[in-house]
Amino acid sequence: MLKIAVGLTAGAILGVHVLTTRRLKIPPESLLAQDSSQCINDFPAHSCLSDLFEVKIPRRLVGSLTVNQFARAFGHSPVFSLERVFFKQIGVCEDIQVPKAFEVGERLMLLVVAKRNKDEILAKWHAPPGSRFSELSGGTYFRVIDEESASSVTVQFGSSLKAPIEAPVSDIAVRYHLFYSRVLILNTVVTVVARKVLGIL
């Protein structure tokens, strides 16, 4: 049983590395880049970290895709669904419903949609006041590049983190965060395809 568990874990880690890209350079015109620049300019006493990953989904699996659908699939993905349930159980969030439109001001757990356009959504979060992480804040970013002539639909998932310079995030935590981001985008892509097949996206 232990060998099976180790094998499945190793296979899952390998799949994450093979199926997701390396960390991308953030496009300067993107909402994520604008958020990062604002953090650097407005909070000189904080460190501002950002990351971005992407996956290309064969068009035959999804047809067309909107950024709303991508964000909803993220909210319903198995990994993030566990987060939603956990945060509700410990009393951090009462409402863990996934919004349908992701309009500015709508909330997904701790995430509040701050900016959006046709292809991008940027949601911001703040750690609960009074917690040991109360000075942390950041963002979660969704983007869909769907060109009709392309054989695949590109989805991008990014995040940002703002932390006080005097309490920097450790290298181990950053490495875990980057790996978890890749897990989330891959898990979301699987959810996109599954919900497209079921007609519930």
Short mmCIF file of C-alpha atoms in Angstrom, two decimals:
data_model
loop_
_atom_site.label_atom_id
_atom_site.label_comp_id
_atom_site.label_asym_id
_atom_site.label_seq_id
_atom_site.Cartn_x
_atom_site.Cartn_y
_atom_site.Cartn_z
CA MET A 1 0.00 0.00 0.00
CA LEU A 2 2.84 2.38 0.89
CA LYS A 3 4.54 1.66 -2.45
CA ILE A 4 1.30 2.49 -4.29
CA ALA A 5 0.93 5.76 -2.37
CA VAL A 6 4.54 6.73 -3.05
CA GLY A 7 4.14 5.83 -6.71
CA LEU A 8 0.95 7.86 -7.11
CA THR A 9 2.52 10.84 -5.35
CA ALA A 10 5.62 10.68 -7.52
CA GLY A 11 3.46 10.38 -10.63
CA ALA A 12 1.39 13.38 -9.61
CA ILE A 13 4.50 15.51 -8.99
CA LEU A 14 5.97 14.45 -12.33
CA GLY A 15 2.69 15.27 -14.06
CA VAL A 16 2.69 18.77 -12.58
CA HIS A 17 6.22 19.40 -13.85
CA VAL A 18 5.60 17.95 -17.30
CA LEU A 19 2.18 19.45 -18.03
CA THR A 20 2.73 22.97 -16.71
CA THR A 21 5.26 25.48 -17.97
CA ARG A 22 8.13 26.93 -16.08
CA ARG A 23 7.48 30.25 -14.38
CA LEU A 24 6.62 32.79 -17.09
CA LYS A 25 7.74 36.37 -17.52
CA ILE A 26 4.69 38.46 -16.63
CA PRO A 27 3.41 40.48 -19.65
CA PRO A 28 3.85 44.19 -18.80
CA GLU A 29 0.35 45.10 -20.03
CA SER A 30 -1.38 42.50 -17.86
CA LEU A 31 -3.42 43.23 -14.75
CA LEU A 32 -0.96 41.13 -12.76
CA ALA A 33 1.99 43.29 -13.88
CA GLN A 34 0.07 46.46 -13.03
CA ASP A 35 -0.70 45.07 -9.57
CA SER A 36 2.97 44.17 -9.03
CA SER A 37 4.13 47.65 -10.09
CA GLN A 38 1.61 49.29 -7.78
CA CYS A 39 2.82 47.14 -4.88
CA ILE A 40 6.46 48.11 -5.49
CA ASN A 41 5.63 51.82 -5.82
CA ASP A 42 3.14 52.11 -2.96
CA PHE A 43 4.73 49.79 -0.40
CA PRO A 44 8.52 50.30 -0.36
CA ALA A 45 8.76 48.67 3.08
CA HIS A 46 7.35 45.42 1.70
CA SER A 47 8.61 42.71 -0.61
CA CYS A 48 6.34 42.10 -3.60
CA LEU A 49 6.48 38.67 -5.26
CA SER A 50 4.60 37.59 -8.39
CA ASP A 51 4.43 34.42 -10.46
CA LEU A 52 2.65 33.23 -13.59
CA PHE A 53 2.11 29.79 -15.14
CA GLU A 54 0.20 28.61 -18.19
CA VAL A 55 -1.22 25.49 -19.79
CA LYS A 56 -2.35 25.04 -23.39
CA ILE A 57 -5.57 23.00 -23.64
CA PRO A 58 -6.23 21.28 -26.99
CA ARG A 59 -9.27 22.95 -28.55
CA ARG A 60 -10.93 19.61 -29.25
CA LEU A 61 -11.28 19.15 -25.48
CA VAL A 62 -12.87 22.50 -24.63
CA GLY A 63 -14.06 24.24 -27.80
CA SER A 64 -14.08 27.87 -26.67
CA LEU A 65 -13.40 29.15 -23.16
CA THR A 66 -14.00 32.42 -21.30
CA VAL A 67 -12.10 33.77 -18.31
CA ASN A 68 -15.32 33.52 -16.24
CA GLN A 69 -15.49 29.80 -17.00
CA PHE A 70 -11.83 29.37 -16.12
CA ALA A 71 -12.26 31.19 -12.79
CA ARG A 72 -15.39 29.17 -11.95
CA ALA A 73 -13.56 25.94 -12.70
CA PHE A 74 -10.82 27.08 -10.31
CA GLY A 75 -13.41 27.62 -7.60
CA HIS A 76 -14.88 24.14 -8.14
CA SER A 77 -11.57 22.30 -8.63
CA PRO A 78 -10.98 19.51 -6.09
CA VAL A 79 -7.86 21.05 -4.57
CA PHE A 80 -9.34 24.51 -4.07
CA SER A 81 -12.64 23.01 -2.93
CA LEU A 82 -10.74 21.45 -0.03
CA GLU A 83 -9.42 24.90 0.83
CA ARG A 84 -12.95 26.31 0.75
CA VAL A 85 -14.27 23.64 3.11
CA PHE A 86 -11.25 23.97 5.43
CA PHE A 87 -11.56 27.76 5.70
CA LYS A 88 -15.26 27.44 6.49
CA GLN A 89 -14.63 24.79 9.14
CA ILE A 90 -12.08 26.94 10.98
CA GLY A 91 -14.38 29.95 10.83
CA VAL A 92 -12.37 32.15 8.45
CA CYS A 93 -15.11 32.32 5.80
CA GLU A 94 -18.84 31.83 6.18
CA ASP A 95 -19.70 32.12 2.48
CA ILE A 96 -17.67 29.80 0.25
CA GLN A 97 -19.95 29.87 -2.79
CA VAL A 98 -18.35 30.29 -6.22
CA PRO A 99 -19.63 33.41 -8.04
CA LYS A 100 -20.96 33.05 -11.58
CA ALA A 101 -19.97 36.37 -13.12
CA PHE A 102 -16.81 37.36 -11.18
CA GLU A 103 -17.77 41.02 -11.39
CA VAL A 104 -15.70 43.61 -9.52
CA GLY A 105 -16.53 43.37 -5.82
CA GLU A 106 -17.70 39.75 -5.92
CA ARG A 107 -16.07 37.39 -3.47
CA LEU A 108 -14.66 33.87 -3.63
CA MET A 109 -13.76 32.99 -0.07
CA LEU A 110 -10.99 35.50 0.87
CA LEU A 111 -10.62 36.62 -2.75
CA VAL A 112 -12.40 39.81 -3.83
CA VAL A 113 -12.43 40.70 -7.53
CA ALA A 114 -10.52 43.99 -7.81
CA LYS A 115 -10.11 44.41 -11.57
CA ARG A 116 -11.19 42.59 -14.68
CA ASN A 117 -11.59 42.86 -18.42
CA LYS A 118 -12.74 40.54 -21.19
CA ASP A 119 -9.83 38.11 -20.79
CA GLU A 120 -8.41 38.75 -17.31
CA ILE A 121 -9.55 38.69 -13.69
CA LEU A 122 -7.49 39.96 -10.76
CA ALA A 123 -8.78 39.14 -7.27
CA LYS A 124 -7.16 40.46 -4.08
CA TRP A 125 -6.98 38.94 -0.62
CA HIS A 126 -5.87 39.96 2.86
CA ALA A 127 -5.02 37.61 5.69
CA PRO A 128 -7.57 37.73 8.54
CA PRO A 129 -6.83 40.50 11.08
CA GLY A 130 -5.49 39.25 14.37
CA SER A 131 -3.90 36.15 12.83
CA ARG A 132 -0.15 35.52 12.82
CA PHE A 133 -0.19 36.29 9.09
CA SER A 134 -2.28 39.47 9.35
CA GLU A 135 0.31 41.60 7.52
CA LEU A 136 0.24 39.38 4.43
CA SER A 137 -1.85 40.17 1.37
CA GLY A 138 -1.79 39.32 -2.29
CA GLY A 139 -3.68 38.55 -5.44
CA THR A 140 -4.86 35.72 -7.67
CA TYR A 141 -4.89 36.17 -11.43
CA PHE A 142 -6.75 34.40 -14.24
CA ARG A 143 -6.28 34.92 -17.98
CA VAL A 144 -7.61 33.10 -21.05
CA ILE A 145 -6.11 33.53 -24.51
CA ASP A 146 -8.63 32.06 -26.93
CA GLU A 147 -7.84 32.76 -30.60
CA GLU A 148 -10.22 31.05 -33.02
CA SER A 149 -7.43 30.13 -35.44
CA ALA A 150 -5.33 28.46 -32.73
CA SER A 151 -5.42 24.72 -32.15
CA SER A 152 -5.38 25.23 -28.38
CA VAL A 153 -6.72 27.58 -25.72
CA THR A 154 -4.10 29.07 -23.41
CA VAL A 155 -4.96 29.56 -19.75
CA GLN A 156 -2.75 31.46 -17.34
CA PHE A 157 -2.83 31.42 -13.56
CA GLY A 158 -0.78 33.80 -11.47
CA SER A 159 -0.47 35.16 -7.98
CA SER A 160 1.13 37.97 -6.02
CA LEU A 161 2.25 38.23 -2.42
CA LYS A 162 3.03 41.31 -0.32
CA ALA A 163 4.96 40.81 2.92
CA PRO A 164 6.88 43.16 5.25
CA ILE A 165 10.61 43.29 4.49
CA GLU A 166 11.38 42.77 8.19
CA ALA A 167 9.42 39.50 8.09
CA PRO A 168 10.41 38.03 4.71
CA VAL A 169 8.86 34.88 3.28
CA SER A 170 11.32 31.99 3.50
CA ASP A 171 12.78 30.35 0.39
CA ILE A 172 11.09 27.08 1.36
CA ALA A 173 7.70 28.81 1.57
CA VAL A 174 8.25 30.45 -1.83
CA ARG A 175 9.18 27.12 -3.41
CA TYR A 176 6.10 25.49 -1.92
CA HIS A 177 3.93 28.36 -3.13
CA LEU A 178 5.27 28.09 -6.69
CA PHE A 179 4.70 24.34 -6.75
CA TYR A 180 1.20 24.75 -5.32
CA SER A 181 0.39 27.32 -8.02
CA ARG A 182 1.31 24.73 -10.64
CA VAL A 183 -0.85 22.14 -8.89
CA LEU A 184 -3.77 24.58 -8.88
CA ILE A 185 -3.58 25.46 -12.58
CA LEU A 186 -3.30 21.80 -13.59
CA ASN A 187 -6.17 20.84 -11.29
CA THR A 188 -8.24 23.68 -12.71
CA VAL A 189 -7.54 22.60 -16.31
CA VAL A 190 -8.72 19.07 -15.49
CA THR A 191 -11.86 20.60 -13.95
CA VAL A 192 -12.44 22.76 -17.05
CA VAL A 193 -12.36 19.72 -19.32
CA ALA A 194 -14.53 17.61 -17.00
CA ARG A 195 -17.17 20.32 -16.56
CA LYS A 196 -17.18 21.01 -20.33
CA VAL A 197 -17.90 17.32 -20.98
CA LEU A 198 -20.68 17.37 -18.37
CA GLY A 199 -22.10 20.63 -19.74
CA ILE A 200 -21.97 22.41 -16.37
CA LEU A 201 -19.15 24.90 -16.91
#
